[in-house]
Amino acid sequence: PYHGWRYNRSGNLLPNLSVGSNSPICLASKDLSVRRGFVTTSEPENIEELKNAFEFIGTNFSKPPFHFESLTHTANWKWLVENVTEAYHLDFVHKNTFVKKGFLMSDKIVNTKSGSSSSAYLPHNKSSRIFYKHAYVWPNLFMSNTSDLINFCSILLPHSDATTELIWFLFSSDKLDAYPKDLANQLMRQSIEFTRTALHEDKA
């Protein structure tokens, strides 16, 4: 719909008044499968960028999320991609979240590229096991892993050229599930507030 193309339920292209009449075009039919928690028309292992992102993050999203929300931005979706894929704003925008936890932009950040996608590894410090891994899979899939405890996933849903909905999910890891229940619940509650605050910081 963003580009003005519409299809009926049979997969046939409907007339587009902006370009005149169209010859009949039918969408190809593909089988759906569920892999690593994602509904897909292809094996993730056959999509190099997705495969690399999964290996880098080191987790899957097969279990139900323990929390999800959506956040609406008054911005084109491409601005949100630009914002998330660069780390320069980290020290300035996320003072109440990442900076407070000891994550700062530095030469220690390891950035890698895979086609149109990217990933970044952010260690906490030399004496800590805490880390943050972030992967972006073009065009709108974002994933992160915080210290093998909390996994994050989000997608961007454009509603217009100036409005974008960000839908985000939080998942517990197998490592977190092995923690005592009260401690795991406390960490999950903290991760919800941390993520919510960080995403609202980005709205600026």
PDB file of C-alpha atoms in Angstrom:
ATOM      1  CA  PRO A   1       0.000   0.000   0.000  1.00  0.00           C
ATOM      2  CA  TYR A   2       2.937   2.363   0.622  1.00  0.00           C
ATOM      3  CA  HIS A   3       3.670   2.363  -3.132  1.00  0.00           C
ATOM      4  CA  GLY A   4       0.038   2.238  -4.274  1.00  0.00           C
ATOM      5  CA  TRP A   5      -0.036  -1.435  -5.318  1.00  0.00           C
ATOM      6  CA  ARG A   6      -3.005  -3.488  -4.115  1.00  0.00           C
ATOM      7  CA  TYR A   7      -3.834  -7.172  -4.530  1.00  0.00           C
ATOM      8  CA  ASN A   8      -7.045  -9.104  -3.939  1.00  0.00           C
ATOM      9  CA  ARG A   9      -7.203 -12.285  -1.869  1.00  0.00           C
ATOM     10  CA  SER A  10      -6.503 -14.402  -4.949  1.00  0.00           C
ATOM     11  CA  GLY A  11      -3.196 -12.610  -5.429  1.00  0.00           C
ATOM     12  CA  ASN A  12      -4.278 -10.662  -8.509  1.00  0.00           C
ATOM     13  CA  LEU A  13      -3.086  -7.102  -8.977  1.00  0.00           C
ATOM     14  CA  LEU A  14      -5.892  -4.553  -8.722  1.00  0.00           C
ATOM     15  CA  PRO A  15      -6.016  -1.487 -11.011  1.00  0.00           C
ATOM     16  CA  ASN A  16      -3.772   1.368  -9.937  1.00  0.00           C
ATOM     17  CA  LEU A  17      -5.358   4.630 -11.050  1.00  0.00           C
ATOM     18  CA  SER A  18      -2.076   6.518 -10.777  1.00  0.00           C
ATOM     19  CA  VAL A  19      -0.473   4.499 -13.591  1.00  0.00           C
ATOM     20  CA  GLY A  20      -3.507   3.589 -15.672  1.00  0.00           C
ATOM     21  CA  SER A  21      -4.647   0.070 -16.470  1.00  0.00           C
ATOM     22  CA  ASN A  22      -2.524  -2.941 -15.518  1.00  0.00           C
ATOM     23  CA  SER A  23      -2.108  -6.266 -17.215  1.00  0.00           C
ATOM     24  CA  PRO A  24      -3.020  -9.148 -14.886  1.00  0.00           C
ATOM     25  CA  ILE A  25      -0.169 -10.056 -12.531  1.00  0.00           C
ATOM     26  CA  CYS A  26      -0.374 -12.788  -9.904  1.00  0.00           C
ATOM     27  CA  LEU A  27       1.756 -13.113  -6.787  1.00  0.00           C
ATOM     28  CA  ALA A  28       3.752 -16.315  -6.518  1.00  0.00           C
ATOM     29  CA  SER A  29       2.417 -18.806  -3.983  1.00  0.00           C
ATOM     30  CA  LYS A  30       4.855 -19.918  -1.287  1.00  0.00           C
ATOM     31  CA  ASP A  31       4.559 -22.294   1.658  1.00  0.00           C
ATOM     32  CA  LEU A  32       5.052 -20.832   5.128  1.00  0.00           C
ATOM     33  CA  SER A  33       7.176 -22.388   7.841  1.00  0.00           C
ATOM     34  CA  VAL A  34       8.186 -21.432  11.375  1.00  0.00           C
ATOM     35  CA  ARG A  35      11.890 -21.382  12.152  1.00  0.00           C
ATOM     36  CA  ARG A  36      13.533 -19.999  15.290  1.00  0.00           C
ATOM     37  CA  GLY A  37      10.252 -18.340  16.170  1.00  0.00           C
ATOM     38  CA  PHE A  38       9.842 -16.510  12.850  1.00  0.00           C
ATOM     39  CA  VAL A  39       7.191 -17.202  10.227  1.00  0.00           C
ATOM     40  CA  THR A  40       9.050 -17.295   6.932  1.00  0.00           C
ATOM     41  CA  THR A  41       8.708 -18.353   3.293  1.00  0.00           C
ATOM     42  CA  SER A  42      12.267 -19.642   3.271  1.00  0.00           C
ATOM     43  CA  GLU A  43      14.607 -21.479   5.604  1.00  0.00           C
ATOM     44  CA  PRO A  44      16.514 -18.827   7.649  1.00  0.00           C
ATOM     45  CA  GLU A  45      19.660 -20.859   7.017  1.00  0.00           C
ATOM     46  CA  ASN A  46      19.250 -20.116   3.309  1.00  0.00           C
ATOM     47  CA  ILE A  47      19.132 -16.353   3.888  1.00  0.00           C
ATOM     48  CA  GLU A  48      22.752 -15.433   4.526  1.00  0.00           C
ATOM     49  CA  GLU A  49      22.104 -12.156   6.338  1.00  0.00           C
ATOM     50  CA  LEU A  50      19.489 -13.707   8.640  1.00  0.00           C
ATOM     51  CA  LYS A  51      21.683 -16.729   9.284  1.00  0.00           C
ATOM     52  CA  ASN A  52      24.621 -14.474  10.226  1.00  0.00           C
ATOM     53  CA  ALA A  53      22.427 -12.396  12.542  1.00  0.00           C
ATOM     54  CA  PHE A  54      21.111 -15.483  14.360  1.00  0.00           C
ATOM     55  CA  GLU A  55      24.638 -16.841  14.811  1.00  0.00           C
ATOM     56  CA  PHE A  56      25.886 -13.488  16.069  1.00  0.00           C
ATOM     57  CA  ILE A  57      23.029 -12.973  18.530  1.00  0.00           C
ATOM     58  CA  GLY A  58      23.422 -16.578  19.683  1.00  0.00           C
ATOM     59  CA  THR A  59      19.785 -17.231  20.483  1.00  0.00           C
ATOM     60  CA  ASN A  60      16.411 -17.954  18.970  1.00  0.00           C
ATOM     61  CA  PHE A  61      12.954 -16.561  19.594  1.00  0.00           C
ATOM     62  CA  SER A  62      10.966 -19.798  19.681  1.00  0.00           C
ATOM     63  CA  LYS A  63       9.402 -19.319  23.107  1.00  0.00           C
ATOM     64  CA  PRO A  64       6.583 -16.810  23.681  1.00  0.00           C
ATOM     65  CA  PRO A  65       7.729 -13.305  24.646  1.00  0.00           C
ATOM     66  CA  PHE A  66       7.221 -12.333  28.270  1.00  0.00           C
ATOM     67  CA  HIS A  67       6.393  -8.776  27.204  1.00  0.00           C
ATOM     68  CA  PHE A  68       5.553  -6.778  24.083  1.00  0.00           C
ATOM     69  CA  GLU A  69       4.487  -3.210  23.318  1.00  0.00           C
ATOM     70  CA  SER A  70       4.253  -0.803  20.428  1.00  0.00           C
ATOM     71  CA  LEU A  71       5.462   2.766  20.117  1.00  0.00           C
ATOM     72  CA  THR A  72       4.427   5.235  17.419  1.00  0.00           C
ATOM     73  CA  HIS A  73       6.987   7.626  15.937  1.00  0.00           C
ATOM     74  CA  THR A  74       6.089  10.672  13.884  1.00  0.00           C
ATOM     75  CA  ALA A  75       8.871   9.880  11.431  1.00  0.00           C
ATOM     76  CA  ASN A  76       9.515   7.974   8.240  1.00  0.00           C
ATOM     77  CA  TRP A  77      10.619   4.395   8.951  1.00  0.00           C
ATOM     78  CA  LYS A  78      13.994   5.019   7.292  1.00  0.00           C
ATOM     79  CA  TRP A  79      14.877   7.588   9.970  1.00  0.00           C
ATOM     80  CA  LEU A  80      14.336   4.940  12.627  1.00  0.00           C
ATOM     81  CA  VAL A  81      16.615   2.537  10.781  1.00  0.00           C
ATOM     82  CA  GLU A  82      19.309   5.217  10.559  1.00  0.00           C
ATOM     83  CA  ASN A  83      18.975   5.915  14.270  1.00  0.00           C
ATOM     84  CA  VAL A  84      19.238   2.303  15.405  1.00  0.00           C
ATOM     85  CA  THR A  85      22.093   1.238  13.126  1.00  0.00           C
ATOM     86  CA  GLU A  86      24.563   3.883  14.279  1.00  0.00           C
ATOM     87  CA  ALA A  87      26.077   4.166  17.752  1.00  0.00           C
ATOM     88  CA  TYR A  88      27.151   7.814  17.759  1.00  0.00           C
ATOM     89  CA  HIS A  89      24.034   8.894  19.626  1.00  0.00           C
ATOM     90  CA  LEU A  90      24.554   6.390  22.454  1.00  0.00           C
ATOM     91  CA  ASP A  91      26.503   8.659  24.828  1.00  0.00           C
ATOM     92  CA  PHE A  92      24.213  11.628  24.226  1.00  0.00           C
ATOM     93  CA  VAL A  93      20.708  10.160  24.000  1.00  0.00           C
ATOM     94  CA  HIS A  94      20.819   7.166  26.351  1.00  0.00           C
ATOM     95  CA  LYS A  95      22.249   8.770  29.497  1.00  0.00           C
ATOM     96  CA  ASN A  96      19.518   7.272  31.698  1.00  0.00           C
ATOM     97  CA  THR A  97      19.822   3.749  30.294  1.00  0.00           C
ATOM     98  CA  PHE A  98      22.930   2.460  28.528  1.00  0.00           C
ATOM     99  CA  VAL A  99      25.322   5.070  29.936  1.00  0.00           C
ATOM    100  CA  LYS A 100      24.110   4.434  33.495  1.00  0.00           C
ATOM    101  CA  LYS A 101      24.792   0.733  33.003  1.00  0.00           C
ATOM    102  CA  GLY A 102      28.341   1.447  31.856  1.00  0.00           C
ATOM    103  CA  PHE A 103      27.863   1.088  28.102  1.00  0.00           C
ATOM    104  CA  LEU A 104      29.640   3.891  26.244  1.00  0.00           C
ATOM    105  CA  MET A 105      30.587   4.439  22.634  1.00  0.00           C
ATOM    106  CA  SER A 106      34.264   3.581  22.364  1.00  0.00           C
ATOM    107  CA  ASP A 107      36.842   1.831  20.250  1.00  0.00           C
ATOM    108  CA  LYS A 108      35.760  -1.385  21.977  1.00  0.00           C
ATOM    109  CA  ILE A 109      32.577  -1.520  19.898  1.00  0.00           C
ATOM    110  CA  VAL A 110      32.918  -4.166  17.202  1.00  0.00           C
ATOM    111  CA  ASN A 111      30.794  -3.442  14.121  1.00  0.00           C
ATOM    112  CA  THR A 112      30.341  -5.899  11.248  1.00  0.00           C
ATOM    113  CA  LYS A 113      28.413  -5.791   7.963  1.00  0.00           C
ATOM    114  CA  SER A 114      26.598  -8.533   6.087  1.00  0.00           C
ATOM    115  CA  GLY A 115      25.109  -7.297   2.832  1.00  0.00           C
ATOM    116  CA  SER A 116      22.529  -4.656   3.747  1.00  0.00           C
ATOM    117  CA  SER A 117      22.502  -5.801   7.380  1.00  0.00           C
ATOM    118  CA  SER A 118      24.800  -5.039  10.300  1.00  0.00           C
ATOM    119  CA  SER A 119      25.670  -6.084  13.827  1.00  0.00           C
ATOM    120  CA  ALA A 120      27.470  -4.556  16.797  1.00  0.00           C
ATOM    121  CA  TYR A 121      29.065  -6.004  19.916  1.00  0.00           C
ATOM    122  CA  LEU A 122      29.376  -3.756  22.952  1.00  0.00           C
ATOM    123  CA  PRO A 123      31.318  -5.115  25.937  1.00  0.00           C
ATOM    124  CA  HIS A 124      30.682  -3.596  29.370  1.00  0.00           C
ATOM    125  CA  ASN A 125      34.253  -3.538  30.680  1.00  0.00           C
ATOM    126  CA  LYS A 126      37.208  -5.858  31.167  1.00  0.00           C
ATOM    127  CA  SER A 127      36.134  -7.133  34.595  1.00  0.00           C
ATOM    128  CA  SER A 128      32.489  -7.765  33.721  1.00  0.00           C
ATOM    129  CA  ARG A 129      30.683 -10.520  31.857  1.00  0.00           C
ATOM    130  CA  ILE A 130      27.897  -8.118  30.908  1.00  0.00           C
ATOM    131  CA  PHE A 131      27.641  -7.441  27.179  1.00  0.00           C
ATOM    132  CA  TYR A 132      25.196  -6.200  24.576  1.00  0.00           C
ATOM    133  CA  LYS A 133      24.843  -7.605  21.065  1.00  0.00           C
ATOM    134  CA  HIS A 134      22.677  -5.893  18.479  1.00  0.00           C
ATOM    135  CA  ALA A 135      21.810  -7.083  14.968  1.00  0.00           C
ATOM    136  CA  TYR A 136      19.836  -5.346  12.244  1.00  0.00           C
ATOM    137  CA  VAL A 137      18.491  -7.389   9.322  1.00  0.00           C
ATOM    138  CA  TRP A 138      17.393  -5.291   6.362  1.00  0.00           C
ATOM    139  CA  PRO A 139      14.835  -3.820   6.027  1.00  0.00           C
ATOM    140  CA  ASN A 140      13.166  -3.727   9.439  1.00  0.00           C
ATOM    141  CA  LEU A 141      14.134  -6.562  11.788  1.00  0.00           C
ATOM    142  CA  PHE A 142      16.140  -5.741  14.916  1.00  0.00           C
ATOM    143  CA  MET A 143      17.425  -8.239  17.490  1.00  0.00           C
ATOM    144  CA  SER A 144      19.592  -7.973  20.583  1.00  0.00           C
ATOM    145  CA  ASN A 145      21.052 -10.153  23.302  1.00  0.00           C
ATOM    146  CA  THR A 146      21.978  -8.729  26.700  1.00  0.00           C
ATOM    147  CA  SER A 147      24.421 -10.952  28.567  1.00  0.00           C
ATOM    148  CA  ASP A 148      22.644 -14.125  27.399  1.00  0.00           C
ATOM    149  CA  LEU A 149      19.770 -13.219  29.753  1.00  0.00           C
ATOM    150  CA  ILE A 150      17.306 -10.973  27.915  1.00  0.00           C
ATOM    151  CA  ASN A 151      16.587 -11.139  24.186  1.00  0.00           C
ATOM    152  CA  PHE A 152      14.935  -8.276  22.312  1.00  0.00           C
ATOM    153  CA  CYS A 153      13.240  -8.244  18.924  1.00  0.00           C
ATOM    154  CA  SER A 154      11.451  -5.424  17.116  1.00  0.00           C
ATOM    155  CA  ILE A 155      10.006  -4.589  13.715  1.00  0.00           C
ATOM    156  CA  LEU A 156       9.012  -1.323  12.077  1.00  0.00           C
ATOM    157  CA  LEU A 157       5.544  -1.004  10.573  1.00  0.00           C
ATOM    158  CA  PRO A 158       5.135   2.098   8.356  1.00  0.00           C
ATOM    159  CA  HIS A 159       1.623   3.559   8.506  1.00  0.00           C
ATOM    160  CA  SER A 160       2.397   6.510   6.226  1.00  0.00           C
ATOM    161  CA  ASP A 161       5.400   8.419   4.931  1.00  0.00           C
ATOM    162  CA  ALA A 162       5.504  10.302   8.269  1.00  0.00           C
ATOM    163  CA  THR A 163       4.240   7.761  10.829  1.00  0.00           C
ATOM    164  CA  THR A 164       5.890   4.520  11.880  1.00  0.00           C
ATOM    165  CA  GLU A 165       4.924   1.995  14.535  1.00  0.00           C
ATOM    166  CA  LEU A 166       7.731   0.194  16.349  1.00  0.00           C
ATOM    167  CA  ILE A 167       6.580  -3.134  17.778  1.00  0.00           C
ATOM    168  CA  TRP A 168       8.971  -4.694  20.306  1.00  0.00           C
ATOM    169  CA  PHE A 169       9.175  -7.977  22.185  1.00  0.00           C
ATOM    170  CA  LEU A 170      11.245  -9.270  25.113  1.00  0.00           C
ATOM    171  CA  PHE A 171      12.175 -12.934  25.590  1.00  0.00           C
ATOM    172  CA  SER A 172      13.844 -14.759  28.458  1.00  0.00           C
ATOM    173  CA  SER A 173      16.828 -16.947  27.682  1.00  0.00           C
ATOM    174  CA  ASP A 174      17.360 -20.530  28.826  1.00  0.00           C
ATOM    175  CA  LYS A 175      20.003 -19.148  31.196  1.00  0.00           C
ATOM    176  CA  LEU A 176      17.515 -16.731  32.784  1.00  0.00           C
ATOM    177  CA  ASP A 177      14.853 -19.441  33.028  1.00  0.00           C
ATOM    178  CA  ALA A 178      17.269 -21.459  35.181  1.00  0.00           C
ATOM    179  CA  TYR A 179      17.513 -18.627  37.737  1.00  0.00           C
ATOM    180  CA  PRO A 180      15.375 -18.676  40.904  1.00  0.00           C
ATOM    181  CA  LYS A 181      11.898 -17.511  39.911  1.00  0.00           C
ATOM    182  CA  ASP A 182      11.864 -14.341  42.041  1.00  0.00           C
ATOM    183  CA  LEU A 183      15.239 -13.223  40.682  1.00  0.00           C
ATOM    184  CA  ALA A 184      14.241 -13.989  37.076  1.00  0.00           C
ATOM    185  CA  ASN A 185      10.983 -12.040  37.500  1.00  0.00           C
ATOM    186  CA  GLN A 186      12.873  -9.073  38.938  1.00  0.00           C
ATOM    187  CA  LEU A 187      15.303  -9.042  35.992  1.00  0.00           C
ATOM    188  CA  MET A 188      12.410  -9.268  33.529  1.00  0.00           C
ATOM    189  CA  ARG A 189      10.630  -6.336  35.205  1.00  0.00           C
ATOM    190  CA  GLN A 190      13.833  -4.284  35.089  1.00  0.00           C
ATOM    191  CA  SER A 191      14.376  -5.146  31.428  1.00  0.00           C
ATOM    192  CA  ILE A 192      10.859  -3.950  30.548  1.00  0.00           C
ATOM    193  CA  GLU A 193      11.454  -0.566  32.176  1.00  0.00           C
ATOM    194  CA  PHE A 194      14.953  -0.274  30.702  1.00  0.00           C
ATOM    195  CA  THR A 195      13.770  -1.064  27.175  1.00  0.00           C
ATOM    196  CA  ARG A 196      10.728   1.194  27.425  1.00  0.00           C
ATOM    197  CA  THR A 197      12.897   4.095  28.641  1.00  0.00           C
ATOM    198  CA  ALA A 198      15.593   3.549  26.001  1.00  0.00           C
ATOM    199  CA  LEU A 199      13.069   3.427  23.150  1.00  0.00           C
ATOM    200  CA  HIS A 200      11.394   6.607  24.377  1.00  0.00           C
ATOM    201  CA  GLU A 201      14.817   8.290  24.584  1.00  0.00           C
ATOM    202  CA  ASP A 202      15.201   7.566  20.880  1.00  0.00           C
ATOM    203  CA  LYS A 203      12.025   9.504  20.073  1.00  0.00           C
ATOM    204  CA  ALA A 204      13.937  12.748  20.558  1.00  0.00           C
TER     205      ALA A 204
END
